[in-house]
Coordinates of C-alpha atoms in Angstrom, one line a residue:
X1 CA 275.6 131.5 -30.7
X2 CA 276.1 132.9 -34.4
X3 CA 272.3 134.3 -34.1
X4 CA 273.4 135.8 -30.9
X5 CA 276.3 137.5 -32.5
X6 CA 274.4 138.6 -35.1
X7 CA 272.1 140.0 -33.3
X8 CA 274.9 141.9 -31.3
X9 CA 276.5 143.3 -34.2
X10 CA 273.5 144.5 -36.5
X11 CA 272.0 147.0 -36.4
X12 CA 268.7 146.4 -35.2
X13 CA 267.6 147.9 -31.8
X14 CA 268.9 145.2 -29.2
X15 CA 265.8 146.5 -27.1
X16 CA 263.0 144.7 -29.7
X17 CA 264.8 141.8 -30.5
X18 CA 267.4 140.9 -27.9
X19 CA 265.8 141.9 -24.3
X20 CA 265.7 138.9 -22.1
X21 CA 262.0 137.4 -21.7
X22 CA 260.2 138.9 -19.0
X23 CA 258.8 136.5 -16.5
X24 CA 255.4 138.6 -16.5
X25 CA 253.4 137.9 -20.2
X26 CA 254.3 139.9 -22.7
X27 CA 252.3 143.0 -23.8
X28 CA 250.3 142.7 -27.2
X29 CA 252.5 145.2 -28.4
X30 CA 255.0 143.2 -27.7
X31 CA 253.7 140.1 -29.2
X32 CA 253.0 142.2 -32.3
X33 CA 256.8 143.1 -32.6
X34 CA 258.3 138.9 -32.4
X35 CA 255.2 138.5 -35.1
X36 CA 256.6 141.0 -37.5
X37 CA 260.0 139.7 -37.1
X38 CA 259.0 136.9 -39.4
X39 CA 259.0 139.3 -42.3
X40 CA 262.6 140.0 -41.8
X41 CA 266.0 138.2 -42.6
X42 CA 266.8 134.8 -41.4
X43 CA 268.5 136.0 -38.3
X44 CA 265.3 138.2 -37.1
X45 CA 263.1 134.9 -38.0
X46 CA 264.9 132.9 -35.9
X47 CA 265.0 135.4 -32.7
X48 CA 261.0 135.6 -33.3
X49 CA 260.9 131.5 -33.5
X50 CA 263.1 131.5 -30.4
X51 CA 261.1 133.8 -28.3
X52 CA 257.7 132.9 -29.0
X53 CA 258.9 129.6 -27.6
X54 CA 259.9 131.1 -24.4
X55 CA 256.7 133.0 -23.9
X56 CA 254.5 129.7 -25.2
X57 CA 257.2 127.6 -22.6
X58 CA 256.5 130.4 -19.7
X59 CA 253.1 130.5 -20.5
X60 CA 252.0 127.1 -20.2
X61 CA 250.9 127.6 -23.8
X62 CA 248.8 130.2 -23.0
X63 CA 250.7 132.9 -25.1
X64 CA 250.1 134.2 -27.9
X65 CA 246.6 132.9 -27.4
X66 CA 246.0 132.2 -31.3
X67 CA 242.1 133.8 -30.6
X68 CA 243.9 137.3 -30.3
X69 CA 246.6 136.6 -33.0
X70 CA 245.3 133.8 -36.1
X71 CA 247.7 134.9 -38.2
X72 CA 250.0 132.9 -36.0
X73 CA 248.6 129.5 -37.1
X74 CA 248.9 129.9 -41.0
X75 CA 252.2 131.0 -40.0
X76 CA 253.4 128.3 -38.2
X77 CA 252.0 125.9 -41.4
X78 CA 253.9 127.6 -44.0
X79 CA 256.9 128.5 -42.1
X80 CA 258.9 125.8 -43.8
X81 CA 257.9 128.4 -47.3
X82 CA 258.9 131.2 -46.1
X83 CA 262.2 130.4 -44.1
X84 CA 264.6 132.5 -45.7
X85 CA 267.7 130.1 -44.7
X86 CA 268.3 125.9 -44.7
X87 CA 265.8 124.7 -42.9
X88 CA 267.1 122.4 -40.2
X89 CA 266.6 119.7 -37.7
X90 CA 266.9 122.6 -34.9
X91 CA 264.5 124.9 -36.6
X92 CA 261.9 122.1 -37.6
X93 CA 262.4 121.2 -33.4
X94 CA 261.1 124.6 -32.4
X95 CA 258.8 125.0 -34.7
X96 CA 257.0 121.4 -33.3
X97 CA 258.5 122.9 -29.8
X98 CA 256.3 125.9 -30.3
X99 CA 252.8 123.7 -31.6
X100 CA 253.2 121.6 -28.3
X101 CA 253.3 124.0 -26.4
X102 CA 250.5 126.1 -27.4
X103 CA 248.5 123.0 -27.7
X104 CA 248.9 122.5 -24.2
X105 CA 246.0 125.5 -23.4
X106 CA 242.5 124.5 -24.5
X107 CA 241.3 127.5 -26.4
X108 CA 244.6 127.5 -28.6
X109 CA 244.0 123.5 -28.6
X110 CA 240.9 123.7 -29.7
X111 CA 241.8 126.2 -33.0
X112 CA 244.8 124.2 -33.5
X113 CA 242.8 120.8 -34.0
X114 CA 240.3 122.7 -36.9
X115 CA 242.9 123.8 -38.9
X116 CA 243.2 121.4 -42.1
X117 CA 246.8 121.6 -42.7
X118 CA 247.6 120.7 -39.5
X119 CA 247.7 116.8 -39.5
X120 CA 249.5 117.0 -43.2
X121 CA 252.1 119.4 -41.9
X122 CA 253.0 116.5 -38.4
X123 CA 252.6 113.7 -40.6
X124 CA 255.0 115.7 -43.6
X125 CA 257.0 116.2 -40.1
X126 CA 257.7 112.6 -39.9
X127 CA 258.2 112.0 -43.4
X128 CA 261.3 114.2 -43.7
X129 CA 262.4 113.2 -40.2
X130 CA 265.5 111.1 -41.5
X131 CA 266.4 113.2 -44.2
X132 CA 266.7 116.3 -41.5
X133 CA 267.8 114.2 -38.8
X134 CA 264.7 114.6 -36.4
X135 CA 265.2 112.8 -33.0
X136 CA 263.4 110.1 -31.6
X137 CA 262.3 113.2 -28.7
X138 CA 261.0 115.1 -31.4
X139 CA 258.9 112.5 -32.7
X140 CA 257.6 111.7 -29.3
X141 CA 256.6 115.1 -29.1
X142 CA 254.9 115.5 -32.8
X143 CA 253.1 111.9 -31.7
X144 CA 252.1 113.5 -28.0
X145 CA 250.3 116.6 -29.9
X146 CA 248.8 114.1 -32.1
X147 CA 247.2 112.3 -28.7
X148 CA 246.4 115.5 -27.6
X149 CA 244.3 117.1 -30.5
X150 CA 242.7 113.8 -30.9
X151 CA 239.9 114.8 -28.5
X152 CA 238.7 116.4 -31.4
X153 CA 236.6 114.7 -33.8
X154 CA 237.4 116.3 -37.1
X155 CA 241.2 116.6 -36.0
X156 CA 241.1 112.8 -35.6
X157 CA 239.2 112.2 -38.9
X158 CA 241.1 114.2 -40.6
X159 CA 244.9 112.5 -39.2
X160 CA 243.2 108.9 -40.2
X161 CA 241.9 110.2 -44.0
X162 CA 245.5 111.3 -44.7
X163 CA 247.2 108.0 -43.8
X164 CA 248.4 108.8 -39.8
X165 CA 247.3 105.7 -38.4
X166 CA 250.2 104.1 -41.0
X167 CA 252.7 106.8 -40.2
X168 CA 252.2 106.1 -36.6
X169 CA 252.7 102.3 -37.1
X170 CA 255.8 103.1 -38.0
X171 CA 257.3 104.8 -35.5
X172 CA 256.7 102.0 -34.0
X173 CA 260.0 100.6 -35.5
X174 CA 262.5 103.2 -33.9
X175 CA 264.1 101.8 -30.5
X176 CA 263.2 104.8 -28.5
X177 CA 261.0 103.7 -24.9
X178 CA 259.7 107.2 -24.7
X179 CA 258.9 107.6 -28.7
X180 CA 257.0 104.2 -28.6
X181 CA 255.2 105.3 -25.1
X182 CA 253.9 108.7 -26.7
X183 CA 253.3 106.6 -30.0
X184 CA 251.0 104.1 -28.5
X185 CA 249.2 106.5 -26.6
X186 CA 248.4 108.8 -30.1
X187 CA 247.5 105.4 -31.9
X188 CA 245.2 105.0 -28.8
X189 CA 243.3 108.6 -29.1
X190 CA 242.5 108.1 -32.8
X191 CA 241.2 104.8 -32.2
X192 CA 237.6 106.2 -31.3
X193 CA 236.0 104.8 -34.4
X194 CA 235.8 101.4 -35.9
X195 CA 237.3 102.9 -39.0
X196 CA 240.0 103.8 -37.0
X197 CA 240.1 100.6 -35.7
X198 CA 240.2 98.8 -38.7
X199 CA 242.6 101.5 -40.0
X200 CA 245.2 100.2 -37.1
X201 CA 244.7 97.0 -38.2
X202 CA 245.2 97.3 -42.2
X203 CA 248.4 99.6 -41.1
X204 CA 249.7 96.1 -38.8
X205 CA 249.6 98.2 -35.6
X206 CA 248.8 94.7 -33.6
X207 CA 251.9 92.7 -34.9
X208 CA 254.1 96.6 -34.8
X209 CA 253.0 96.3 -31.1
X210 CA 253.7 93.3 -30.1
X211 CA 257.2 93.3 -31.4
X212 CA 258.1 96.1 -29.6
X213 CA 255.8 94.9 -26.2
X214 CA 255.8 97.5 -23.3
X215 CA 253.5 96.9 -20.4
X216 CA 251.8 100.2 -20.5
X217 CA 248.2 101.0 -20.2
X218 CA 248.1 102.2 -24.3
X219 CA 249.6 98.9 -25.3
X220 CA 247.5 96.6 -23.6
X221 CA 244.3 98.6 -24.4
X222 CA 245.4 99.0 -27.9
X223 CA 245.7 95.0 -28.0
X224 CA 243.1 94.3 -26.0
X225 CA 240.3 96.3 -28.4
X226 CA 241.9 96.1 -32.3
X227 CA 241.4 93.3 -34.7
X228 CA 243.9 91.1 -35.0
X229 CA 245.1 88.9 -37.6
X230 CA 246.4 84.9 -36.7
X231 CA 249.9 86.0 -36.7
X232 CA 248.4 88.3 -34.2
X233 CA 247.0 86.3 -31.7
X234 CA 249.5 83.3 -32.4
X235 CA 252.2 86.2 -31.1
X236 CA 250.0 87.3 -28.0
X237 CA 250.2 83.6 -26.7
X238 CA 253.2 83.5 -27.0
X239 CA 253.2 86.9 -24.7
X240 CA 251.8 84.6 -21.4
X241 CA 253.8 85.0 -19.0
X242 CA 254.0 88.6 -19.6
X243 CA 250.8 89.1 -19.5
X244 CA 250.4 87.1 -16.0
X245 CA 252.9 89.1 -14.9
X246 CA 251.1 92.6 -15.4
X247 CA 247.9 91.0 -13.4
X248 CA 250.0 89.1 -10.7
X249 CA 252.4 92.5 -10.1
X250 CA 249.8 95.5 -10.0
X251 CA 251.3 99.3 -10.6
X252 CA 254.3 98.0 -11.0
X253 CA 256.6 100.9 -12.0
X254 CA 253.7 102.6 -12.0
X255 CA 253.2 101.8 -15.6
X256 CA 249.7 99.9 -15.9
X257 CA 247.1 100.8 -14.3
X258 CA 243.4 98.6 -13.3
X259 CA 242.5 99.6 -16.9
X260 CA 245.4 98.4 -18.4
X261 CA 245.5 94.8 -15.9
X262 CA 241.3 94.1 -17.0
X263 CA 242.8 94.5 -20.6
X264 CA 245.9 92.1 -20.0
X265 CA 242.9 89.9 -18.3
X266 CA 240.5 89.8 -21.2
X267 CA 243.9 89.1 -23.6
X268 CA 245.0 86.0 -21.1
X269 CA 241.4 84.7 -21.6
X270 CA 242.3 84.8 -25.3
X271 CA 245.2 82.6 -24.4
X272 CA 242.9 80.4 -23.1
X273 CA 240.5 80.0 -25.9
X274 CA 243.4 79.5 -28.1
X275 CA 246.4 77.5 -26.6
X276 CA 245.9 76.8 -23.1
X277 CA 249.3 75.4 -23.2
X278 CA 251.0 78.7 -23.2
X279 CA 249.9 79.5 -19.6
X280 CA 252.2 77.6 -18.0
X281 CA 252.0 79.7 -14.7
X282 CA 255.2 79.0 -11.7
X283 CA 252.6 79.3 -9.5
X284 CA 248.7 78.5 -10.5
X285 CA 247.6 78.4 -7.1
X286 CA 248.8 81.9 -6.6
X287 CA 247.4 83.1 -10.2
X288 CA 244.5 82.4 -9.4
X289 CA 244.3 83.8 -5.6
X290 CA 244.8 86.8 -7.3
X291 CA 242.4 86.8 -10.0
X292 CA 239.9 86.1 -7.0
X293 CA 241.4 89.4 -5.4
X294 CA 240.9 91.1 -8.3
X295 CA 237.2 89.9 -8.8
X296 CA 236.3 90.9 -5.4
X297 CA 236.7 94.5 -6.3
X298 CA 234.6 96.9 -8.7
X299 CA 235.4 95.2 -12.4
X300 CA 233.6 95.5 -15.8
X301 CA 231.0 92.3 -15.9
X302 CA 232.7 91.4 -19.3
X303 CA 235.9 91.3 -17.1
X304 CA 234.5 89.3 -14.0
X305 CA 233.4 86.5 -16.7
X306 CA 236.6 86.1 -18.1
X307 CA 238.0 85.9 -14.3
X308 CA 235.8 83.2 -13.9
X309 CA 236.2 81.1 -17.2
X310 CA 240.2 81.4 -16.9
X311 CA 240.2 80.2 -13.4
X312 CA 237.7 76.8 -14.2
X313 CA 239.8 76.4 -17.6
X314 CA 243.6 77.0 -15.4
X315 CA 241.3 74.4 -12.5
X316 CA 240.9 71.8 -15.5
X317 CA 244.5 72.1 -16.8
X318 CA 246.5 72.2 -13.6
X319 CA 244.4 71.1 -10.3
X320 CA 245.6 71.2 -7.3
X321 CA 247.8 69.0 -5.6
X322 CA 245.0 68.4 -3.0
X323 CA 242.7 67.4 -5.6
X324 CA 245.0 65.4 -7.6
X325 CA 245.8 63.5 -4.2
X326 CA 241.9 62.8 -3.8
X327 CA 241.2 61.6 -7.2
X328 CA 244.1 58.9 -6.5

């Protein structure tokens, strides 16, 4: 609102700086002008951060294309430098706003994701997120570009080199559903790698996920595929019955999908290679109906065996009152 006024009583031309966005892209011309605003006084560098969010919002990221205008990026990078006012929480939230966003269109993506400073500048994003007063949202959204530039190799190296992997693990901490959903599935994308891996598993993401459990896809995978210490695997037994759960109530809440149910399979069969004792199922009969369901369709081979080993190990444990009545 004091931007607004500003901008009504100054005495810029309320035609370059204050028109309403047009639903139509913007001209280059016009792009040109918000760019150039950046050289001005605070006020004028916030109206050019505000409006370049609307066109990259409108746009589906697709304006400015950062092909047409690179000094954009650099920009963007630095713009902490150069603000010419406090930097705060809400400026820090459209300058990430604005990185989403663009990120969201593949070219822009793809020049985004081979620019070195851009992992620092999330991972610096995160660092300062207490002292400026970031929200969890806002971290859900620095974590979502991270899972989204991660399709790129040297994007990906480049976020595990400068310690992200440990940054992430501790996002892990805030009691935020959303924030831990986007966190696990950015932990996920830069797990491509056994040094990755093994980066997740110095950085404790194992135990960080398992104390914050969410029956998601991400978290199971995650689990399912990292190292993991004794503390590790002592805590995923004692994660049973959740797990069953996941495998006996498929796409529930639409959360896990057949990926994420072979991964809670293959972490059961841990259970029982470790402390068969945990698996004490309501209903073994019906456990294992299902794990023959499950079978019956198209699973990985590694999958079907551990079907079939948890089913002879549950058989061995807890028969059936049918064959408990013939062996007396």
């Amino acid at each position: 609102m004091i931007a607004e006024w500003c901008l009504d009583h100054s005495n810029l031309a309320r035609s370059s700086i204050g028109r309403s966005l047009p639903l139509v892209p913007p001209a280059e011309d016009e792009i040109q002008e918000i760019l150039e605003l950046f050289s001005g006084h605070s006020v004028r560098q916030k109206e050019a951060l505000r409006m370049l969010n609307l066109v990259s919002k409108t746009s589906k990221g697709m304006q400015p294309c950062l092909a047409k205008w690179p000094e954009l990026t650099p920009l963007l990078m630095d713009l902490r430098k150069h603000w010419m006012n406090v930097w705060s929480a809400d400026i820090e939230a459209q300058r990430i706003s604005l990185i989403h966003n663009l990120s969201m269109h593949r070219p822009n993506r793809e020049i985004l994701a081979g620019q070195n400073e851009v992992p620092a500048v999330l991972k610096n994003v995160v660092e300062r997120a207490g002292k400026l007063g970031l929200s969890a949202s806002l971290l859900a959204m620095v974590a979502s570009i991270i899972a989204t530039l991660s399709e790129f190799d040297v994007f990906r190296k480049r976020m595990v080199t400068i310690g992200g992997m440990k940054m992430l693990s501790g996002l892990l901490k805030i009691e935020d559903v959303v924030l831990r959903k986007e966190t696990g599935a950015a932990i996920l994308a830069l797990c491509a790698d056994e040094e990755a891996k093994l980066s997740a598993a110095v950085s404790d993401v194992p135990d960080k996920l398992l104390e914050c459990f969410m029956a998601t896809d991400e978290f199971l995978l995650l689990l399912d595929r990292l190292p993991k210490s004794p503390e590790a695997l002592n805590m995923i037994c004692d994660k049973a019955m959740e797990l069953v759960n996941i495998v006996m109530e498929e796409d529930a809440g639409g959360m896990v999908t057949s990926q994420g149910i072979h991964s809670a399979i293959s972490l059961i069969f841990v259970i029982t290679e470790r402390d068969v004792g945990k698996l004490k199922v309501k209903n073994v009969e019906d456990f294992k109906e299902r794990l023959r369901e499950l079978s019956s369709k198209r699973i990985p081979m590694q999958t079907m065996f551990q079907v079939e080993k948890i089913t002879k190990t549950l058989s061995e444990m807890f028969p059936a009152p049918t064959t408990q009545l013939q062996n007396q």
